[in-house]
mmCIF file of C-alpha atoms in Angstrom:
data_model
loop_
_atom_site.group_PDB
_atom_site.id
_atom_site.type_symbol
_atom_site.label_atom_id
_atom_site.label_comp_id
_atom_site.label_asym_id
_atom_site.label_seq_id
_atom_site.Cartn_x
_atom_site.Cartn_y
_atom_site.Cartn_z
ATOM 1 C CA MET A 14 -0.058 -0.114 -0.144
ATOM 2 C CA HIS A 15 1.665 3.177 -1.097
ATOM 3 C CA ASN A 16 1.989 6.591 0.580
ATOM 4 C CA ILE A 17 -0.113 5.509 3.865
ATOM 5 C CA MET A 18 -0.262 8.409 6.208
ATOM 6 C CA LYS A 19 0.603 7.818 9.829
ATOM 7 C CA ILE A 20 -1.144 9.619 12.586
ATOM 8 C CA GLY A 21 -0.043 9.478 16.366
ATOM 9 C CA ILE A 22 -2.528 9.297 18.906
ATOM 10 C CA ASP A 23 -1.872 9.568 22.811
ATOM 11 C CA ILE A 24 -4.192 7.381 24.678
ATOM 12 C CA LEU A 25 -3.024 8.972 27.973
ATOM 13 C CA GLY A 26 -3.721 12.402 29.687
ATOM 14 C CA VAL A 27 -7.707 12.193 28.560
ATOM 15 C CA ASP A 28 -10.707 11.892 31.024
ATOM 16 C CA GLU A 29 -11.500 8.554 29.584
ATOM 17 C CA PRO A 30 -8.876 6.557 27.923
ATOM 18 C CA ASP A 31 -11.410 3.754 26.906
ATOM 19 C CA ARG A 32 -12.997 6.191 24.515
ATOM 20 C CA ILE A 33 -10.004 6.657 22.568
ATOM 21 C CA ILE A 34 -9.403 2.944 22.603
ATOM 22 C CA ASN A 35 -12.772 2.199 21.410
ATOM 23 C CA PHE A 36 -12.362 4.695 18.498
ATOM 24 C CA VAL A 37 -9.087 3.106 17.597
ATOM 25 C CA ASN A 38 -10.879 -0.452 17.496
ATOM 26 C CA CYS A 39 -13.533 0.985 15.263
ATOM 27 C CA TYR A 40 -11.689 3.387 12.909
ATOM 28 C CA LYS A 41 -11.453 2.150 9.328
ATOM 29 C CA ASP A 42 -9.683 3.889 6.715
ATOM 30 C CA ASN A 43 -6.934 2.270 4.288
ATOM 31 C CA GLU A 44 -5.365 5.628 3.886
ATOM 32 C CA VAL A 45 -4.250 5.945 7.424
ATOM 33 C CA GLU A 46 -2.131 3.888 9.870
ATOM 34 C CA LEU A 47 -2.745 4.784 13.662
ATOM 35 C CA CYS A 48 0.397 4.959 15.712
ATOM 36 C CA VAL A 49 -0.920 4.625 19.207
ATOM 37 C CA TYR A 50 1.076 5.331 22.273
ATOM 38 C CA GLY A 51 -0.049 4.531 25.657
ATOM 39 C CA LEU A 52 0.890 2.000 28.686
ATOM 40 C CA GLU A 53 0.724 -1.522 28.078
ATOM 41 C CA ASP A 54 -2.382 -2.042 29.978
ATOM 42 C CA ASN A 55 -4.141 0.575 27.585
ATOM 43 C CA LEU A 56 -2.635 -1.077 24.582
ATOM 44 C CA ASN A 57 -3.768 -4.582 25.424
ATOM 45 C CA GLN A 58 -7.304 -3.365 24.891
ATOM 46 C CA ILE A 59 -6.550 -2.650 21.331
ATOM 47 C CA THR A 60 -7.996 -5.643 19.631
ATOM 48 C CA LYS A 61 -7.716 -4.382 16.044
ATOM 49 C CA THR A 62 -4.592 -5.230 14.142
ATOM 50 C CA GLU A 63 -4.983 -3.717 10.631
ATOM 51 C CA ASN A 64 -3.056 -0.413 10.127
ATOM 52 C CA ILE A 65 -2.433 -0.111 13.929
ATOM 53 C CA ILE A 66 1.066 0.202 15.559
ATOM 54 C CA LYS A 67 1.312 -0.112 19.007
ATOM 55 C CA ASN A 68 4.030 1.943 21.064
ATOM 56 C CA VAL A 69 4.216 0.616 24.573
ATOM 57 C CA CYS A 70 5.481 3.501 26.933
ATOM 58 C CA THR A 71 6.230 3.411 30.651
ATOM 59 C CA GLU A 72 5.439 6.990 31.703
ATOM 60 C CA GLU A 73 2.476 9.530 31.445
ATOM 61 C CA VAL A 74 2.425 13.112 31.552
ATOM 62 C CA LEU A 75 0.548 14.227 34.364
ATOM 63 C CA MET A 76 -1.286 17.797 34.786
ATOM 64 C CA SER A 77 1.073 18.298 37.775
ATOM 65 C CA ASP A 78 4.213 18.005 35.658
ATOM 66 C CA ASP A 79 6.255 20.910 35.072
ATOM 67 C CA ALA A 80 5.356 21.748 31.293
ATOM 68 C CA ALA A 81 8.562 23.256 30.308
ATOM 69 C CA ARG A 82 10.774 20.401 31.542
ATOM 70 C CA VAL A 83 8.624 17.187 30.964
ATOM 71 C CA HIS A 84 10.113 16.589 27.449
ATOM 72 C CA ARG A 85 13.524 15.961 29.279
ATOM 73 C CA LYS A 86 12.192 14.430 32.606
ATOM 74 C CA LYS A 87 9.816 11.894 31.148
ATOM 75 C CA LYS A 88 11.360 10.706 27.868
ATOM 76 C CA ASP A 89 9.140 7.469 27.626
ATOM 77 C CA ALA A 90 6.092 9.115 28.496
ATOM 78 C CA SER A 91 3.375 8.542 25.624
ATOM 79 C CA MET A 92 2.931 12.214 24.471
ATOM 80 C CA ILE A 93 7.066 12.731 24.364
ATOM 81 C CA ARG A 94 7.589 9.559 22.550
ATOM 82 C CA MET A 95 5.045 10.486 20.057
ATOM 83 C CA LEU A 96 6.566 14.113 19.546
ATOM 84 C CA SER A 97 9.812 12.504 19.100
ATOM 85 C CA ASP A 98 8.400 10.074 16.424
ATOM 86 C CA LEU A 99 6.793 13.197 14.827
ATOM 87 C CA ASN A 100 9.965 15.035 14.864
ATOM 88 C CA GLU A 101 12.009 12.072 13.240
ATOM 89 C CA GLY A 102 9.355 11.545 10.504
ATOM 90 C CA VAL A 103 8.233 8.166 11.830
ATOM 91 C CA ILE A 104 4.762 9.630 11.980
ATOM 92 C CA ASP A 105 3.123 12.580 9.973
ATOM 93 C CA VAL A 106 0.679 14.158 12.698
ATOM 94 C CA ALA A 107 0.500 13.992 16.309
ATOM 95 C CA ILE A 108 -2.677 14.146 18.415
ATOM 96 C CA SER A 109 -3.007 14.467 21.993
ATOM 97 C CA GLY A 110 -5.746 15.228 24.816
ATOM 98 C CA GLY A 111 -3.028 15.728 27.634
ATOM 99 C CA SER A 112 -1.971 18.666 29.531
ATOM 100 C CA THR A 113 -2.177 21.615 27.003
ATOM 101 C CA GLY A 114 1.000 23.368 28.735
ATOM 102 C CA ALA A 115 3.169 20.349 28.442
ATOM 103 C CA PHE A 116 1.791 19.518 24.861
ATOM 104 C CA MET A 117 2.669 23.092 23.850
ATOM 105 C CA ALA A 118 6.070 23.379 25.512
ATOM 106 C CA SER A 119 7.163 19.880 24.410
ATOM 107 C CA SER A 120 6.085 20.553 20.797
ATOM 108 C CA LEU A 121 7.916 23.734 20.678
ATOM 109 C CA PHE A 122 11.190 22.484 22.136
ATOM 110 C CA MET A 123 11.076 19.115 20.177
ATOM 111 C CA LEU A 124 9.673 20.258 16.717
ATOM 112 C CA GLY A 125 11.186 23.818 16.817
ATOM 113 C CA ARG A 126 9.701 27.156 15.390
ATOM 114 C CA ILE A 127 9.267 28.042 11.836
ATOM 115 C CA GLU A 128 11.722 30.723 10.844
ATOM 116 C CA GLY A 129 10.455 34.096 11.716
ATOM 117 C CA ILE A 130 8.123 32.940 14.359
ATOM 118 C CA SER A 131 9.120 33.983 17.876
ATOM 119 C CA LYS A 132 5.835 32.975 19.648
ATOM 120 C CA PRO A 133 3.753 30.043 17.844
ATOM 121 C CA GLY A 134 -0.132 30.591 18.654
ATOM 122 C CA LEU A 135 -2.731 27.915 19.391
ATOM 123 C CA ALA A 136 -5.516 28.075 16.845
ATOM 124 C CA SER A 137 -9.016 26.360 16.342
ATOM 125 C CA MET A 138 -11.983 26.652 14.203
ATOM 126 C CA LEU A 139 -15.249 27.993 15.659
ATOM 127 C CA PRO A 140 -18.833 28.208 14.702
ATOM 128 C CA THR A 141 -20.947 31.003 13.636
ATOM 129 C CA LYS A 142 -24.584 31.493 13.266
ATOM 130 C CA THR A 143 -24.235 30.816 9.446
ATOM 131 C CA ASP A 144 -22.935 27.530 8.215
ATOM 132 C CA HIS A 145 -19.232 29.076 8.127
ATOM 133 C CA LYS A 146 -16.622 28.597 10.708
ATOM 134 C CA PHE A 147 -13.599 30.867 11.427
ATOM 135 C CA LEU A 148 -10.215 30.609 12.802
ATOM 136 C CA LEU A 149 -9.399 31.953 16.090
ATOM 137 C CA THR A 150 -5.949 32.472 17.147
ATOM 138 C CA ASP A 151 -4.090 32.771 19.804
ATOM 139 C CA LEU A 152 -6.120 30.825 22.045
ATOM 140 C CA GLY A 153 -3.855 30.824 25.113
ATOM 141 C CA ALA A 154 -0.327 29.947 23.860
ATOM 142 C CA ASN A 155 1.013 33.288 24.997
ATOM 143 C CA VAL A 156 -0.889 35.699 27.204
ATOM 144 C CA GLU A 157 1.365 38.550 26.042
ATOM 145 C CA ALA A 158 2.083 39.272 22.344
ATOM 146 C CA LYS A 159 3.866 41.693 20.400
ATOM 147 C CA PRO A 160 2.642 43.503 17.100
ATOM 148 C CA ASP A 161 4.764 41.108 14.854
ATOM 149 C CA ASP A 162 3.312 38.117 16.485
ATOM 150 C CA LEU A 163 -0.140 39.202 15.749
ATOM 151 C CA ILE A 164 0.951 39.866 12.145
ATOM 152 C CA ASN A 165 2.378 36.132 12.073
ATOM 153 C CA TYR A 166 -1.006 34.743 13.395
ATOM 154 C CA ALA A 167 -2.562 36.509 10.513
ATOM 155 C CA ARG A 168 -0.231 35.267 7.744
ATOM 156 C CA LEU A 169 -0.423 31.593 9.102
ATOM 157 C CA GLY A 170 -4.166 31.737 9.604
ATOM 158 C CA GLN A 171 -4.787 32.997 6.135
ATOM 159 C CA LEU A 172 -2.432 29.844 4.859
ATOM 160 C CA TYR A 173 -4.511 27.425 6.948
ATOM 161 C CA MET A 174 -8.253 28.884 5.635
ATOM 162 C CA LYS A 175 -6.867 28.976 1.862
ATOM 163 C CA TYR A 176 -5.274 25.378 1.942
ATOM 164 C CA ILE A 177 -7.933 23.621 4.247
ATOM 165 C CA TYR A 178 -11.106 25.490 3.169
ATOM 166 C CA ASN A 179 -10.203 26.611 -0.230
ATOM 167 C CA ILE A 180 -10.652 30.573 0.443
ATOM 168 C CA GLU A 181 -8.306 32.461 -2.018
ATOM 169 C CA THR A 182 -7.770 35.355 0.074
ATOM 170 C CA PRO A 183 -9.155 34.837 3.654
ATOM 171 C CA SER A 184 -10.437 37.913 5.592
ATOM 172 C CA VAL A 185 -8.832 38.898 8.690
ATOM 173 C CA ALA A 186 -9.817 41.049 11.760
ATOM 174 C CA LEU A 187 -8.200 41.951 15.085
ATOM 175 C CA LEU A 188 -10.116 41.167 18.073
ATOM 176 C CA ASN A 189 -10.467 44.555 19.920
ATOM 177 C CA VAL A 190 -12.541 46.661 22.326
ATOM 178 C CA GLY A 191 -13.887 48.757 19.686
ATOM 179 C CA VAL A 192 -13.982 49.001 15.657
ATOM 180 C CA GLU A 193 -12.201 52.291 15.396
ATOM 181 C CA GLU A 194 -8.433 52.092 14.472
ATOM 182 C CA SER A 195 -7.535 54.307 17.630
ATOM 183 C CA LYS A 196 -8.859 51.576 20.017
ATOM 184 C CA GLY A 197 -7.049 49.293 22.161
ATOM 185 C CA ASN A 198 -3.653 49.335 23.941
ATOM 186 C CA LYS A 199 -0.036 50.267 22.421
ATOM 187 C CA VAL A 200 0.333 46.799 20.929
ATOM 188 C CA TYR A 201 -3.103 46.583 19.183
ATOM 189 C CA LYS A 202 -2.819 49.947 17.730
ATOM 190 C CA GLU A 203 0.599 49.197 16.351
ATOM 191 C CA ALA A 204 -0.709 45.657 15.115
ATOM 192 C CA HIS A 205 -3.623 47.487 13.468
ATOM 193 C CA LYS A 206 -1.234 49.634 11.476
ATOM 194 C CA LEU A 207 1.067 46.780 10.502
ATOM 195 C CA LEU A 208 -1.887 44.676 9.473
ATOM 196 C CA LYS A 209 -3.371 47.307 7.262
ATOM 197 C CA GLU A 210 -0.067 47.739 5.488
ATOM 198 C CA ASP A 211 0.968 44.031 5.195
ATOM 199 C CA ILE A 212 -1.862 41.718 5.002
ATOM 200 C CA ASP A 213 -4.200 41.315 2.034
ATOM 201 C CA ASN A 214 -7.765 41.497 2.869
ATOM 202 C CA PHE A 215 -7.439 42.874 6.494
ATOM 203 C CA LYS A 216 -10.706 44.298 7.395
ATOM 204 C CA GLY A 217 -9.916 46.012 10.714
ATOM 205 C CA ASN A 218 -10.958 45.837 14.230
ATOM 206 C CA ILE A 219 -13.951 43.197 15.425
ATOM 207 C CA GLU A 220 -15.596 43.452 18.902
ATOM 208 C CA ALA A 221 -16.314 40.312 20.754
ATOM 209 C CA ARG A 222 -20.026 40.636 20.391
ATOM 210 C CA ASN A 223 -19.894 40.211 16.488
ATOM 211 C CA ILE A 224 -17.552 37.328 16.514
ATOM 212 C CA LEU A 225 -20.097 34.615 15.908
ATOM 213 C CA GLU A 226 -21.907 36.590 12.873
ATOM 214 C CA HIS A 227 -19.267 35.128 10.433
ATOM 215 C CA LYS A 228 -18.156 38.413 9.078
ATOM 216 C CA TYR A 229 -14.499 37.159 8.805
ATOM 217 C CA ASP A 230 -12.408 33.869 8.079
ATOM 218 C CA VAL A 231 -9.559 34.677 10.717
ATOM 219 C CA VAL A 232 -9.785 36.473 13.915
ATOM 220 C CA ILE A 233 -6.451 37.121 15.704
ATOM 221 C CA ALA A 234 -5.745 38.270 19.296
ATOM 222 C CA ASP A 235 -3.175 37.688 21.994
ATOM 223 C CA GLY A 236 -3.633 34.626 24.133
ATOM 224 C CA PHE A 237 -5.044 36.292 26.930
ATOM 225 C CA ALA A 238 -8.056 37.867 25.125
ATOM 226 C CA GLY A 239 -8.413 35.017 22.780
ATOM 227 C CA ASN A 240 -8.593 32.159 25.747
ATOM 228 C CA VAL A 241 -10.988 34.432 27.528
ATOM 229 C CA LEU A 242 -13.095 34.778 24.436
ATOM 230 C CA LEU A 243 -12.928 31.035 23.791
ATOM 231 C CA LYS A 244 -14.170 29.969 27.375
ATOM 232 C CA THR A 245 -16.729 32.436 27.085
ATOM 233 C CA ILE A 246 -18.241 31.133 24.049
ATOM 234 C CA GLU A 247 -17.937 27.617 25.415
ATOM 235 C CA GLY A 248 -19.588 28.638 28.815
ATOM 236 C CA VAL A 249 -22.441 30.591 27.261
ATOM 237 C CA ALA A 250 -23.328 27.819 24.745
ATOM 238 C CA SER A 251 -23.406 25.266 27.465
ATOM 239 C CA THR A 252 -25.364 27.583 29.932
ATOM 240 C CA LEU A 253 -27.906 28.337 27.058
ATOM 241 C CA GLY A 254 -28.416 24.684 26.199
ATOM 242 C CA SER A 255 -29.132 23.949 29.916
ATOM 243 C CA MET A 256 -31.478 26.892 30.294
ATOM 244 C CA ILE A 257 -33.375 25.970 27.137
ATOM 245 C CA LYS A 258 -33.700 22.492 28.484
ATOM 246 C CA GLY A 259 -34.965 23.856 31.825
ATOM 247 C CA ILE A 260 -37.607 26.035 30.016
ATOM 248 C CA PHE A 261 -38.905 23.074 28.135
ATOM 249 C CA MET A 262 -39.068 20.734 31.164
ATOM 250 C CA GLU A 263 -41.186 23.195 33.421
ATOM 251 C CA ASN A 264 -44.623 21.535 32.708
ATOM 252 C CA ILE A 265 -46.683 19.253 30.449
ATOM 253 C CA LYS A 266 -47.500 22.076 27.981
ATOM 254 C CA THR A 267 -43.644 23.160 27.718
ATOM 255 C CA LYS A 268 -42.741 19.367 27.376
ATOM 256 C CA ILE A 269 -45.189 18.996 24.367
ATOM 257 C CA SER A 270 -43.817 22.085 22.704
ATOM 258 C CA ALA A 271 -40.330 20.703 23.134
ATOM 259 C CA LEU A 272 -41.156 17.641 20.839
ATOM 260 C CA LEU A 273 -42.372 20.290 18.157
ATOM 261 C CA VAL A 274 -38.850 22.337 18.393
ATOM 262 C CA LYS A 275 -36.542 19.152 18.963
ATOM 263 C CA SER A 276 -34.825 19.009 15.794
ATOM 264 C CA GLY A 277 -33.989 22.769 16.138
ATOM 265 C CA ILE A 278 -32.572 22.398 19.664
ATOM 266 C CA THR A 279 -30.593 19.465 18.375
ATOM 267 C CA LYS A 280 -28.877 21.659 15.634
ATOM 268 C CA PHE A 281 -28.314 24.088 18.053
ATOM 269 C CA LYS A 282 -26.231 21.845 20.436
ATOM 270 C CA LYS A 283 -24.262 20.269 17.386
ATOM 271 C CA LYS A 284 -23.318 23.673 16.171
ATOM 272 C CA PHE A 285 -21.900 24.546 19.730
ATOM 273 C CA ASP A 286 -20.353 20.910 20.037
ATOM 274 C CA TYR A 287 -16.506 21.590 20.098
ATOM 275 C CA SER A 288 -15.923 17.751 19.409
ATOM 276 C CA GLU A 289 -16.897 18.415 15.666
ATOM 277 C CA TYR A 290 -14.362 21.175 14.909
ATOM 278 C CA GLY A 291 -11.133 19.017 15.304
ATOM 279 C CA GLY A 292 -8.650 20.144 17.641
ATOM 280 C CA ALA A 293 -6.464 23.009 18.472
ATOM 281 C CA PHE A 294 -3.463 23.147 16.677
ATOM 282 C CA LEU A 295 0.010 24.932 16.972
ATOM 283 C CA LEU A 296 0.660 27.376 14.364
ATOM 284 C CA GLY A 297 4.371 28.502 13.831
ATOM 285 C CA ILE A 298 5.610 24.988 14.636
ATOM 286 C CA LYS A 299 7.797 22.879 11.910
ATOM 287 C CA LYS A 300 5.403 19.945 12.260
ATOM 288 C CA PRO A 301 1.648 19.357 12.878
ATOM 289 C CA SER A 302 0.578 18.765 16.410
ATOM 290 C CA ILE A 303 -3.205 18.722 17.436
ATOM 291 C CA LYS A 304 -4.556 19.359 20.762
ATOM 292 C CA ILE A 305 -7.912 17.643 21.760
ATOM 293 C CA HIS A 306 -10.085 18.529 24.608
ATOM 294 C CA GLY A 307 -9.321 16.295 27.835
ATOM 295 C CA SER A 308 -12.899 15.355 27.882
ATOM 296 C CA ALA A 309 -12.754 14.172 24.291
ATOM 297 C CA ASP A 310 -14.845 11.208 23.013
ATOM 298 C CA GLU A 311 -14.763 9.075 19.792
ATOM 299 C CA ASN A 312 -16.581 11.815 17.993
ATOM 300 C CA ALA A 313 -14.000 14.523 18.860
ATOM 301 C CA LEU A 314 -11.100 12.243 17.845
ATOM 302 C CA TYR A 315 -12.718 11.249 14.513
ATOM 303 C CA TYR A 316 -12.916 14.846 13.574
ATOM 304 C CA ALA A 317 -9.325 15.410 14.764
ATOM 305 C CA VAL A 318 -8.233 12.673 12.465
ATOM 306 C CA GLN A 319 -10.116 14.133 9.615
ATOM 307 C CA GLN A 320 -8.307 17.375 10.347
ATOM 308 C CA ALA A 321 -4.821 15.758 10.462
ATOM 309 C CA LYS A 322 -5.416 13.970 6.939
ATOM 310 C CA GLN A 323 -6.274 17.502 5.379
ATOM 311 C CA ILE A 324 -3.212 19.072 7.057
ATOM 312 C CA HIS A 325 -1.068 16.394 5.582
ATOM 313 C CA LYS A 326 -2.570 15.886 2.187
ATOM 314 C CA THR A 327 -2.427 19.652 1.476
ATOM 315 C CA LYS A 328 1.392 19.669 2.853
ATOM 316 C CA LEU A 329 0.216 22.685 4.682
ATOM 317 C CA TYR A 330 2.984 22.866 7.107
ATOM 318 C CA ASP A 331 5.665 22.660 4.299
ATOM 319 C CA ILE A 332 3.734 25.808 2.831
ATOM 320 C CA MET A 333 3.805 27.467 5.836
ATOM 321 C CA ILE A 334 7.790 27.004 6.323
ATOM 322 C CA GLU A 335 8.287 28.021 2.734
ATOM 323 C CA THR A 336 6.172 31.180 2.965
ATOM 324 C CA MET A 337 7.621 32.394 6.151
ATOM 325 C CA GLU A 338 11.453 31.804 4.764
ATOM 326 C CA LYS A 339 10.603 33.740 1.747
ATOM 327 C CA GLY A 340 9.027 36.517 4.068
ATOM 328 C CA GLU A 341 6.177 36.936 1.930
#
């Protein structure tokens, strides 16, 4: 079988490793070989043999581990072994639901930064009220950013949307406290000026309240604002979901009306289900590593694998390296 894609999956660090194991046992795709990393006990539960490579590890990255040192202290942890294989070209893409801090720091140290990138950002696709999604970065890799970092997020974000979603010149907006050019702190004012000069299809500032209307394809922010926005969207979606459920469960009349609008409620829940958006990935690293939620289930892993396939097939990271080296 020629040109089979090798996707690494870290079984450990998630809330329910059994769901990851279940996914691996059920996954069928002749284009993909799943390289699974975990403790012997976990790997013994994988009964599927076709297109599966098991990598027995003796250690696990814990939430309490020092994120910056874990790649040196726990060389035989599943996450670290997987990233080492990614760096050496044994696998093409790595997926983990373990500690975000350890995953980001280890990816940075072990895979290296693309030339011209001083602070890689964490990026993810998010839903809007239309059928379109947009890319938000940085989601919290760096709580402080310089104007140059924000420009780089815009450049790399545009490449992601162009090659993964076939948008020729993706539109870019800067998350800010107002739409006027004069808004924001020193970093944001300077970034606005540079974005206007350097980025094709830069549309200016966007306020958080308009973020889900799908006005733009890429929205950039420093990791502090990006992370607060992401957690707010997740929190509001889940609170709204439970409030709507509460309203419909009040009495017999509301329960009957719930049946009539059931498909609409299901659609709403599906739209804000983070598991369908693949994972967050590091923009600015030389090789693709995808971070899924710690509470990831089979569905979330399926979409992360589809995302990994697209990234690999489009040679996206090679394009990013080439573009940044040319300084385009």
